[in-house]
PDB file of C-alpha atoms in Angstrom:
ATOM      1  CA  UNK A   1      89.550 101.930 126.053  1.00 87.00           C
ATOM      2  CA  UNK A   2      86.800  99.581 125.228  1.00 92.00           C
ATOM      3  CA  UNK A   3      88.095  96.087 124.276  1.00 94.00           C
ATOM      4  CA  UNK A   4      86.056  93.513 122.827  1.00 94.00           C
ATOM      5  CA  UNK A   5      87.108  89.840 121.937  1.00 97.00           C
ATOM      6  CA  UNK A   6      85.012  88.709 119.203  1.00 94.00           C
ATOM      7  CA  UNK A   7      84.666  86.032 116.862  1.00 97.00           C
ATOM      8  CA  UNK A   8      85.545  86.831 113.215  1.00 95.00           C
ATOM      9  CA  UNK A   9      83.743  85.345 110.571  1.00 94.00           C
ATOM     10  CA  UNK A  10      86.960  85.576 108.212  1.00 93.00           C
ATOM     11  CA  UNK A  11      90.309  86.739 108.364  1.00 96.00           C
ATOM     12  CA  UNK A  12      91.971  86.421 104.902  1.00 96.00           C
ATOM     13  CA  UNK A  13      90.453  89.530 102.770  1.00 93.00           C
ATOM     14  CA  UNK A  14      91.012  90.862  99.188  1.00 93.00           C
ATOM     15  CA  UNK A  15      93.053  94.186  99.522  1.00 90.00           C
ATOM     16  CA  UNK A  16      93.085  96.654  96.764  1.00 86.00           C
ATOM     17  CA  UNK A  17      97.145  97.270  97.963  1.00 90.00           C
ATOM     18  CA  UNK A  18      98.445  93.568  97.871  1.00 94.00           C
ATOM     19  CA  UNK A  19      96.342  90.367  96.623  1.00 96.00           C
ATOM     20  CA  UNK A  20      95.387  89.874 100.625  1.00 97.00           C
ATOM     21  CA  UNK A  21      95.333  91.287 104.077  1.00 97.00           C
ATOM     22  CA  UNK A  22      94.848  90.448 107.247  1.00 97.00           C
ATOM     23  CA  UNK A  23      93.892  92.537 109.844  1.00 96.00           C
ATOM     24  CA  UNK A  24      93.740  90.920 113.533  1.00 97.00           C
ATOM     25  CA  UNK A  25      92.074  93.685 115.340  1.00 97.00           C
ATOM     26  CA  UNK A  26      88.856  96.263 114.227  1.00 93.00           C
ATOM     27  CA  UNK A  27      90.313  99.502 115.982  1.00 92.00           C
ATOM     28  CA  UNK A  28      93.335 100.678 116.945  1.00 93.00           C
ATOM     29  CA  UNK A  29      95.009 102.027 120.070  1.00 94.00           C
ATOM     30  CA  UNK A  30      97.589 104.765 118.801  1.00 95.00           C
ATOM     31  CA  UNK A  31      94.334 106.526 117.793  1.00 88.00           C
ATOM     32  CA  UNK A  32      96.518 108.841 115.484  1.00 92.00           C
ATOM     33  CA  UNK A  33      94.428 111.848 114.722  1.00 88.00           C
ATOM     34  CA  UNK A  34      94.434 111.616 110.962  1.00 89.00           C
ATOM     35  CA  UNK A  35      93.633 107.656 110.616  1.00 88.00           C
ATOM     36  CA  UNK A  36      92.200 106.861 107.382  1.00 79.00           C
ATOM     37  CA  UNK A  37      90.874 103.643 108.786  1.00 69.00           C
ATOM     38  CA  UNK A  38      88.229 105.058 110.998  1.00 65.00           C
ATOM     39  CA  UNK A  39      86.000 104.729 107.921  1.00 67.00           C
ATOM     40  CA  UNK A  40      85.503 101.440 109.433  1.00 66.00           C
ATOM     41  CA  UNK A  41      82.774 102.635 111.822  1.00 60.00           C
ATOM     42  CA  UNK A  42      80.789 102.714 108.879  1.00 65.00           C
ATOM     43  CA  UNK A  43      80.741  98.846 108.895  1.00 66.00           C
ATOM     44  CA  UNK A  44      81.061  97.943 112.284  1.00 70.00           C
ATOM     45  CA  UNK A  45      78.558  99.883 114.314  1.00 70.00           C
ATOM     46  CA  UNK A  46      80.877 101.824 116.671  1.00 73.00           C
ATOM     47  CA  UNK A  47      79.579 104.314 118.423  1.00 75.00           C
ATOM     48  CA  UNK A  48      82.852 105.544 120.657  1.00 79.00           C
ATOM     49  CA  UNK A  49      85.513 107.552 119.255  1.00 80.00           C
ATOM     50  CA  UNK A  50      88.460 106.030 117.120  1.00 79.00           C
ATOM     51  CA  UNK A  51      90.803 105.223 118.787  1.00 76.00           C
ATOM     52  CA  UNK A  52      88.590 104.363 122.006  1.00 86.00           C
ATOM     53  CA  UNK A  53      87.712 100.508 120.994  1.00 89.00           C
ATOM     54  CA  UNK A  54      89.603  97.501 120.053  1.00 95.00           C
ATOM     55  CA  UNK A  55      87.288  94.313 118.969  1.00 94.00           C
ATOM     56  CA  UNK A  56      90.341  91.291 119.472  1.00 97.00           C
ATOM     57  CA  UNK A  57      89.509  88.300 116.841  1.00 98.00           C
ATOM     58  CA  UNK A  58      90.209  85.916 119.114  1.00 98.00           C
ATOM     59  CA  UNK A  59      89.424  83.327 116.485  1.00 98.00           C
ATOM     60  CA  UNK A  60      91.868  85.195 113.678  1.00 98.00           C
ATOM     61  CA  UNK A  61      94.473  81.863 113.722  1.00 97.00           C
ATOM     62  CA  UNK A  62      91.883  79.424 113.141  1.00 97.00           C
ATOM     63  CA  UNK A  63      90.077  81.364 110.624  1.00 97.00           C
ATOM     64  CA  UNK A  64      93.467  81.794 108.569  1.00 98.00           C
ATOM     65  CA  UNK A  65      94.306  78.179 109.157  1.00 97.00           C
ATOM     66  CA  UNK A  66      91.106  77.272 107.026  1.00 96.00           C
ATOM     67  CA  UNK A  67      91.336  79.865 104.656  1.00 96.00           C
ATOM     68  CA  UNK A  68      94.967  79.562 103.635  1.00 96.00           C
ATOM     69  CA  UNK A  69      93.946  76.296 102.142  1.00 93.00           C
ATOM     70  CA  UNK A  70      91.264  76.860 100.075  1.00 93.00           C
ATOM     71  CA  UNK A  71      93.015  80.808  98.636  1.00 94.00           C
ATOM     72  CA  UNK A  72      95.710  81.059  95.588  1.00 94.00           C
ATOM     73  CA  UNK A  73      98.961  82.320  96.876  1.00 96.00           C
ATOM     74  CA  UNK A  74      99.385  86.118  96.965  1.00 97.00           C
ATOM     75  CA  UNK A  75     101.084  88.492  98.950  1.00 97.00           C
ATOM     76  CA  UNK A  76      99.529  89.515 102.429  1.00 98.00           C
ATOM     77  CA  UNK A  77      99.590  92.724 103.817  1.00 97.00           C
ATOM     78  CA  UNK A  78      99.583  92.946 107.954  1.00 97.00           C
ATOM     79  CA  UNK A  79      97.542  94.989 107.907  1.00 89.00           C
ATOM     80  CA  UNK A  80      95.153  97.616 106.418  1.00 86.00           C
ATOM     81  CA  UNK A  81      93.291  99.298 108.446  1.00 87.00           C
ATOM     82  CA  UNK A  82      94.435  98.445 112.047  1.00 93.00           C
ATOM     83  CA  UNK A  83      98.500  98.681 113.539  1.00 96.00           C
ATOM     84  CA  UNK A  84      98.996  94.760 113.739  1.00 97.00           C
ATOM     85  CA  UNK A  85     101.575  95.678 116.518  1.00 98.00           C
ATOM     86  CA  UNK A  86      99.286  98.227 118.834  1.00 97.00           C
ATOM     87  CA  UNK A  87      99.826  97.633 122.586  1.00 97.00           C
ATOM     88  CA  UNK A  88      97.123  94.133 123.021  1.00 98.00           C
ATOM     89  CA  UNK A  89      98.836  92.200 120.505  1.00 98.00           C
ATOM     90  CA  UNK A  90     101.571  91.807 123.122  1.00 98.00           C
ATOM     91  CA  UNK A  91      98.932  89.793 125.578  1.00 98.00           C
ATOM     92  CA  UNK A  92      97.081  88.593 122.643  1.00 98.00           C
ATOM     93  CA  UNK A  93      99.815  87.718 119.787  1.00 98.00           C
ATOM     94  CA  UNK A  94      97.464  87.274 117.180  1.00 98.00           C
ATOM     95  CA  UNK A  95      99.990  88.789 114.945  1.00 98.00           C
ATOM     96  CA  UNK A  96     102.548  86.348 115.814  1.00 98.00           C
ATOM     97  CA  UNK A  97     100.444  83.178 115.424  1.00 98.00           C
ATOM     98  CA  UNK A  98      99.287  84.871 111.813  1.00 98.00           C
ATOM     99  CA  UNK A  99     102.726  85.076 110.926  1.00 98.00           C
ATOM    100  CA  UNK A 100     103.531  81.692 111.723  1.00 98.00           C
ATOM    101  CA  UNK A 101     100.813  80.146 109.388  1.00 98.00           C
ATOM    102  CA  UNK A 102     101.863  82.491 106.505  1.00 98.00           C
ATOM    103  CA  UNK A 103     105.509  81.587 107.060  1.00 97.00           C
ATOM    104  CA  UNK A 104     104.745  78.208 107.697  1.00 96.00           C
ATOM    105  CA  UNK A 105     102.780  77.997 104.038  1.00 97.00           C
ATOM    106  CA  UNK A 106     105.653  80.529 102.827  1.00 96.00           C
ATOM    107  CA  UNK A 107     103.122  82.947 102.134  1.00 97.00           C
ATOM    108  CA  UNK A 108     104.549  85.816 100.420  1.00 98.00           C
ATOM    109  CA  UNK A 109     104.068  89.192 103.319  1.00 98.00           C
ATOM    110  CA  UNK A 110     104.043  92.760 104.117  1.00 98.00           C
ATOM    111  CA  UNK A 111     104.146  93.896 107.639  1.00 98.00           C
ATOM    112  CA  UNK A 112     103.563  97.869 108.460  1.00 97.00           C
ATOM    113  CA  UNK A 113     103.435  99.022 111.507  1.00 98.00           C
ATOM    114  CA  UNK A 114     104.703 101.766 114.021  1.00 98.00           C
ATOM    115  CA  UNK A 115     105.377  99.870 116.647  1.00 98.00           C
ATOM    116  CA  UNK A 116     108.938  98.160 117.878  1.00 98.00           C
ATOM    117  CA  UNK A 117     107.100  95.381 118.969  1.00 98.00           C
ATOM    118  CA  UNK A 118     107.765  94.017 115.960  1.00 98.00           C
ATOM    119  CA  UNK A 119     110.929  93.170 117.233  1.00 98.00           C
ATOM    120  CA  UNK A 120     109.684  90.684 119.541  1.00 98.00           C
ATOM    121  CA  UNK A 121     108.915  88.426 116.336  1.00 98.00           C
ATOM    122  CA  UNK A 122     112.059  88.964 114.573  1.00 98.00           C
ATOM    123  CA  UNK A 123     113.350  85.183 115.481  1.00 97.00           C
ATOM    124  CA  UNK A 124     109.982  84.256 112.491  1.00 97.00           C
ATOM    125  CA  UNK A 125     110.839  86.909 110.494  1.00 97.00           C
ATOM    126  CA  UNK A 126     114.486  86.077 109.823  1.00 96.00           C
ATOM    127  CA  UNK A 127     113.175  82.796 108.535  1.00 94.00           C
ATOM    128  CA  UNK A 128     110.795  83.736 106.164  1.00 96.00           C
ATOM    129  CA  UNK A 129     111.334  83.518 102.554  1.00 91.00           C
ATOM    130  CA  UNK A 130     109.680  86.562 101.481  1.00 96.00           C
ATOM    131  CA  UNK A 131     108.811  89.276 103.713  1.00 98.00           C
ATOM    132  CA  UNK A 132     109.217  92.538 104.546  1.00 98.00           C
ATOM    133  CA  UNK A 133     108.772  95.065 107.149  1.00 98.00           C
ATOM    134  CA  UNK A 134     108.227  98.571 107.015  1.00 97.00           C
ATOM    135  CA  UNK A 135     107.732 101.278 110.121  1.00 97.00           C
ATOM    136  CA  UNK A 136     105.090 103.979 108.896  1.00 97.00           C
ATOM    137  CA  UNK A 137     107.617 107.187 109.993  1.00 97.00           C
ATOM    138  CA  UNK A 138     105.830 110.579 109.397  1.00 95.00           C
ATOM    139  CA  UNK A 139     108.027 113.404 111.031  1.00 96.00           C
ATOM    140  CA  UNK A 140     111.573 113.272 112.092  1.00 96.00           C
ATOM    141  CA  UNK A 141     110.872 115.672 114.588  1.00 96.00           C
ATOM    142  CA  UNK A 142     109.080 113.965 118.108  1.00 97.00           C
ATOM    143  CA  UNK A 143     107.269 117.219 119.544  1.00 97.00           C
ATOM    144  CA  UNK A 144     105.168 117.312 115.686  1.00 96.00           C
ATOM    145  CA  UNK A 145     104.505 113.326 116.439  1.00 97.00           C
ATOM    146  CA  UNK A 146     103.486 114.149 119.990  1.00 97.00           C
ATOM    147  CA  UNK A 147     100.680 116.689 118.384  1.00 97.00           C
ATOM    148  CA  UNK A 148      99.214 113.812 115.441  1.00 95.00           C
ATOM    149  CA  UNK A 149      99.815 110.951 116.919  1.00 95.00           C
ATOM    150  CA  UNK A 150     100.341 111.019 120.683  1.00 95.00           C
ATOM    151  CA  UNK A 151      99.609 107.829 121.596  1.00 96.00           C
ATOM    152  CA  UNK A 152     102.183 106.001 119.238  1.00 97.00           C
ATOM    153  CA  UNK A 153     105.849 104.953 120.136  1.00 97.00           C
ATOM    154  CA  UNK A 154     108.232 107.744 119.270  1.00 98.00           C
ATOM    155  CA  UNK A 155     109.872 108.335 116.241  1.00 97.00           C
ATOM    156  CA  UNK A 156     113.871 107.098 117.741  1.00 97.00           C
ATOM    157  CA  UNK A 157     111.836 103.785 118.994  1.00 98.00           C
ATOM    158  CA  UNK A 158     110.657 103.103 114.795  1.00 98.00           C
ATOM    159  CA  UNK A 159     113.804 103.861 113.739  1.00 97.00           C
ATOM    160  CA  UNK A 160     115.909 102.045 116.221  1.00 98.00           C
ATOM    161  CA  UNK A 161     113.570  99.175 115.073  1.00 98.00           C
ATOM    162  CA  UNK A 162     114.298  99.661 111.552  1.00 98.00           C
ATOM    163  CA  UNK A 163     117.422  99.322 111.953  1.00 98.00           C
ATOM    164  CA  UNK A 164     117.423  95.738 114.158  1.00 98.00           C
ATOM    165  CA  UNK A 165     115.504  94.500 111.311  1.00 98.00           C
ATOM    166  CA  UNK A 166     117.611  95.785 108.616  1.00 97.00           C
ATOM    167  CA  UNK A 167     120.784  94.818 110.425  1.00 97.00           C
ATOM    168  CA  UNK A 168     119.173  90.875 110.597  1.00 97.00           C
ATOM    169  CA  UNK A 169     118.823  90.532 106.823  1.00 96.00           C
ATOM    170  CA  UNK A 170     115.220  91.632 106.756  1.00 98.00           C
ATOM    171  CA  UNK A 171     113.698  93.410 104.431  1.00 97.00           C
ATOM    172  CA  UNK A 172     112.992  97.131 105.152  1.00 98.00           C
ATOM    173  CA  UNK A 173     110.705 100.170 104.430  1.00 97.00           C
ATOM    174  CA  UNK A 174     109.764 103.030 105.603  1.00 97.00           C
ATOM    175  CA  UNK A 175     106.177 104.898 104.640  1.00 95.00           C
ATOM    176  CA  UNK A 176     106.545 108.635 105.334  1.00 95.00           C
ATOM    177  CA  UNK A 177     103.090 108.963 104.750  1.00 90.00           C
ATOM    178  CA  UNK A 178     100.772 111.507 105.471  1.00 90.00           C
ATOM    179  CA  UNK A 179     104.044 113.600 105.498  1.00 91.00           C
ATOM    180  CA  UNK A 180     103.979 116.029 108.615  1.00 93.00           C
ATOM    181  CA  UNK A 181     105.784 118.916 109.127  1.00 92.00           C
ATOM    182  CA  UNK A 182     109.873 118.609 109.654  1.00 93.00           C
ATOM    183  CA  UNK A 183     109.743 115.387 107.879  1.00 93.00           C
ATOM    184  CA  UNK A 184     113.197 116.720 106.054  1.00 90.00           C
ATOM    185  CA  UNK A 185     115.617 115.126 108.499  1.00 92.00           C
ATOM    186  CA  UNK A 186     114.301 111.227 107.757  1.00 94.00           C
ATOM    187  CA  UNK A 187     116.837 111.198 105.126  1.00 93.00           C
ATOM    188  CA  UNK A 188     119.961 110.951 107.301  1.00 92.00           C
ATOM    189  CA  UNK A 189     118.025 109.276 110.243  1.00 94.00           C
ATOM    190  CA  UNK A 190     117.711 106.443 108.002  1.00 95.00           C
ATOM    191  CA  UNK A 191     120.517 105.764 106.267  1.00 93.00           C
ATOM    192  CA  UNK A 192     121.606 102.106 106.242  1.00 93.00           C
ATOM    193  CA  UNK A 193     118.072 101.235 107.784  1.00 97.00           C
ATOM    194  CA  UNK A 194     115.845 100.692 105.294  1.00 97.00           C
ATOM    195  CA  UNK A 195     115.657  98.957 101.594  1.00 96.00           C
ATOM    196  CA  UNK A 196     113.598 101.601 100.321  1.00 96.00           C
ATOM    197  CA  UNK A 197     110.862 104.463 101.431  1.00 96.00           C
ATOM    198  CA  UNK A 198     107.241 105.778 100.763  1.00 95.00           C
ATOM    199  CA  UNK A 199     106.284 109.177 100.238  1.00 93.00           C
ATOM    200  CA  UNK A 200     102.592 110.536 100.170  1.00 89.00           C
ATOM    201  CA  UNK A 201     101.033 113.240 101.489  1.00 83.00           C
ATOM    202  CA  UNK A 202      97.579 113.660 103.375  1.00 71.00           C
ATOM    203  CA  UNK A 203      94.929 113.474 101.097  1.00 74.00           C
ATOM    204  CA  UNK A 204      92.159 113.321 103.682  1.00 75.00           C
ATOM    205  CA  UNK A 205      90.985 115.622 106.009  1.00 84.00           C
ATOM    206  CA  UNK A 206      90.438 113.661 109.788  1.00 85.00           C
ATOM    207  CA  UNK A 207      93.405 115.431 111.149  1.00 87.00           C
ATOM    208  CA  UNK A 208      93.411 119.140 109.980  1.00 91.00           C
ATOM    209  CA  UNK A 209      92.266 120.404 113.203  1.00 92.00           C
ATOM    210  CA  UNK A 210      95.714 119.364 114.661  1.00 93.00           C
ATOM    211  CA  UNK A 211      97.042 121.606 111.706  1.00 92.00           C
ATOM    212  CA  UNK A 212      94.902 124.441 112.629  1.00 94.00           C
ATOM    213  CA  UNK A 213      94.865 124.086 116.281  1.00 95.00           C
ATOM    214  CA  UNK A 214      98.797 124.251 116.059  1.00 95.00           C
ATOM    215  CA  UNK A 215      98.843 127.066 113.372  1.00 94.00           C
ATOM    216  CA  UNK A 216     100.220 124.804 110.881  1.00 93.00           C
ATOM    217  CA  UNK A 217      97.926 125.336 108.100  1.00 92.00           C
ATOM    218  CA  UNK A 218     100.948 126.204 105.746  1.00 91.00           C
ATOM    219  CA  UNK A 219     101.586 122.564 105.827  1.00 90.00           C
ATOM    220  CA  UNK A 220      98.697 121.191 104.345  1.00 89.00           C
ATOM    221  CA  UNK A 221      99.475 122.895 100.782  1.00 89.00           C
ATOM    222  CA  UNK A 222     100.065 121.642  97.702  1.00 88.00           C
ATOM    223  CA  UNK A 223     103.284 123.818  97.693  1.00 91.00           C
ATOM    224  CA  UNK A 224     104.505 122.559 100.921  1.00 90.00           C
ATOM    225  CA  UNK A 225     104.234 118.604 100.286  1.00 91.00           C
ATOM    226  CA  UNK A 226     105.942 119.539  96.373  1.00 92.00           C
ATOM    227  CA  UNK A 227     108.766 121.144  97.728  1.00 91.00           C
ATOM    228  CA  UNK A 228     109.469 118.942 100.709  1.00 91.00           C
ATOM    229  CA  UNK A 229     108.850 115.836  98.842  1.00 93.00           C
ATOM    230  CA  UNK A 230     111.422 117.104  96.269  1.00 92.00           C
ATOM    231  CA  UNK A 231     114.192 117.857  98.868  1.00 91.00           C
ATOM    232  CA  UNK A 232     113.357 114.524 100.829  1.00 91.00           C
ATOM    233  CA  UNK A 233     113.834 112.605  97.321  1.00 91.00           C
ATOM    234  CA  UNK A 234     117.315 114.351  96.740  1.00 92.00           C
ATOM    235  CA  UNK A 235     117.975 113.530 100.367  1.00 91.00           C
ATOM    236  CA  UNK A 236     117.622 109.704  99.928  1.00 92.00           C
ATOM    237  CA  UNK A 237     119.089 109.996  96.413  1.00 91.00           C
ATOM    238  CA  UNK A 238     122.127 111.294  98.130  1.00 89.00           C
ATOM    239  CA  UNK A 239     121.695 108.290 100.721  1.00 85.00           C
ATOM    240  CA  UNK A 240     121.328 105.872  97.710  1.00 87.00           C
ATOM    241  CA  UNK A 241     117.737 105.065  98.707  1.00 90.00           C
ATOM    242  CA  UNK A 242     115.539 103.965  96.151  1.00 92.00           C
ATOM    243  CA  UNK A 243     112.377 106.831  97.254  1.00 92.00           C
ATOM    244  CA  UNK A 244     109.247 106.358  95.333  1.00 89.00           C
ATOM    245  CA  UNK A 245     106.413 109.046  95.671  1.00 89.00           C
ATOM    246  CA  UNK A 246     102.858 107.390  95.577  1.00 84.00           C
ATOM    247  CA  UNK A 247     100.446 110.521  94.874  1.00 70.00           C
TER     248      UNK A 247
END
């Protein structure tokens, strides 16, 4: 793993999912294999594999300190295209100190991650006046997160999570998105955990190898993601979930 601490030229950035995001890191550790964010290479002239570099904005807090004052209020998403909770943000708690400007200027916020760390800032998040957090939650089976995404926490760890935050007052989600195989079970595994949950499927192609490596090519149909979204959406219906499907 190649980390880098840079110096960001800005921090606060117009998101085409909420009015802002912030994104602490460029890279991410859990190097899941279907990451729509590796796009970024594109842009920042990485030459190793995703997953393989993590450029730290070491300058992220100061940066949001300045912009926060000159931006209209909107709601900020942490974050887009990196987990804001991967394994360095525990040394580096850029995360944390972002939070505590946006909480501080009662920023509306969205967290996702899939990491429990998020626990660690639950004593800010309690506080806040409008926040919420949700744990991106793909598979309720482990050994199908082991093949996609090997290198993030396991699926009882986001859950477990989830409910901590839930049980604290906090706002809760959970994005089942790209939907993996055996994905049916989420239902009763979150029950009482969340406020409400995100469905969409995988509508880009970085991870099909896993699919065909693993003979799982069966889930990557049209007729598979219809027919488990529908019996996921009864699921949480039965669970009184409010379950929105996004594609």
């Amino acid at each position: 793993m190649i980390v880098r601490e840079i110096v960001a030229k800005g921090i606060l950035s117009k998101s085409e999912v909420y009015e802002y995001v912030v994104n602490p890191y460029t890279g991410c550790q859990h190097a899941c294999s279907y990451c729509y964010a590796r796009f970024m290479k594109r842009f920042t002239g990485h030459q190793e594999p995703w997953g393989e570099f993590v450029d730290v904005k070491i300058n992220a807090a100061d940066l949001l300190r300045q912009q926060i004052e000159k931006k209209k209020k909107g709601r900020v998403w942490i974050s887009g295209v990196c987990d804001p909770y991967q394994p360095l943000e525990g040394k580096y708690r850029l995360t944390r100190k972002c939070l505590e400007i946006l909480i501080g200027h009662g920023w509306p916020v969205t967290v996702q991650t899939k990491s429990p760390l998020v626990l660690r800032d639950i004593d800010l998040l309690k506080v806040a006046k409008d926040i919420e957090v949700g744990m991106t939650v793909t598979t309720a089976d482990d050994t199908v997160r082991q093949l996609f995404e090997p290198h993030a926490p396991p699926i009882k760890g986001r859950i477990k999570a989830l409910d901590e935050l839930h049980g604290a007052g906090i706002r809760t989600y959970a994005m089942i998105a790209p939907m993996l195989p055996k994905a049916e079970g989420l239902a009763a595994q979150l029950r009482g955990k969340v406020d409400y949950v995100l469905i969409d499927r995988m509508n880009y192609h970085y991870g099909d190898w896993v699919y065909r490596k693993h003979q799982l090519e069966t889930a990557m149909s049209d007729d598979f993601f219809n027919q488990e979204t529908k019996q996921l959406a009864s699921a949480f219906e039965t669970e009184h979930i409010d379950c929105r499907v996004l594609c």
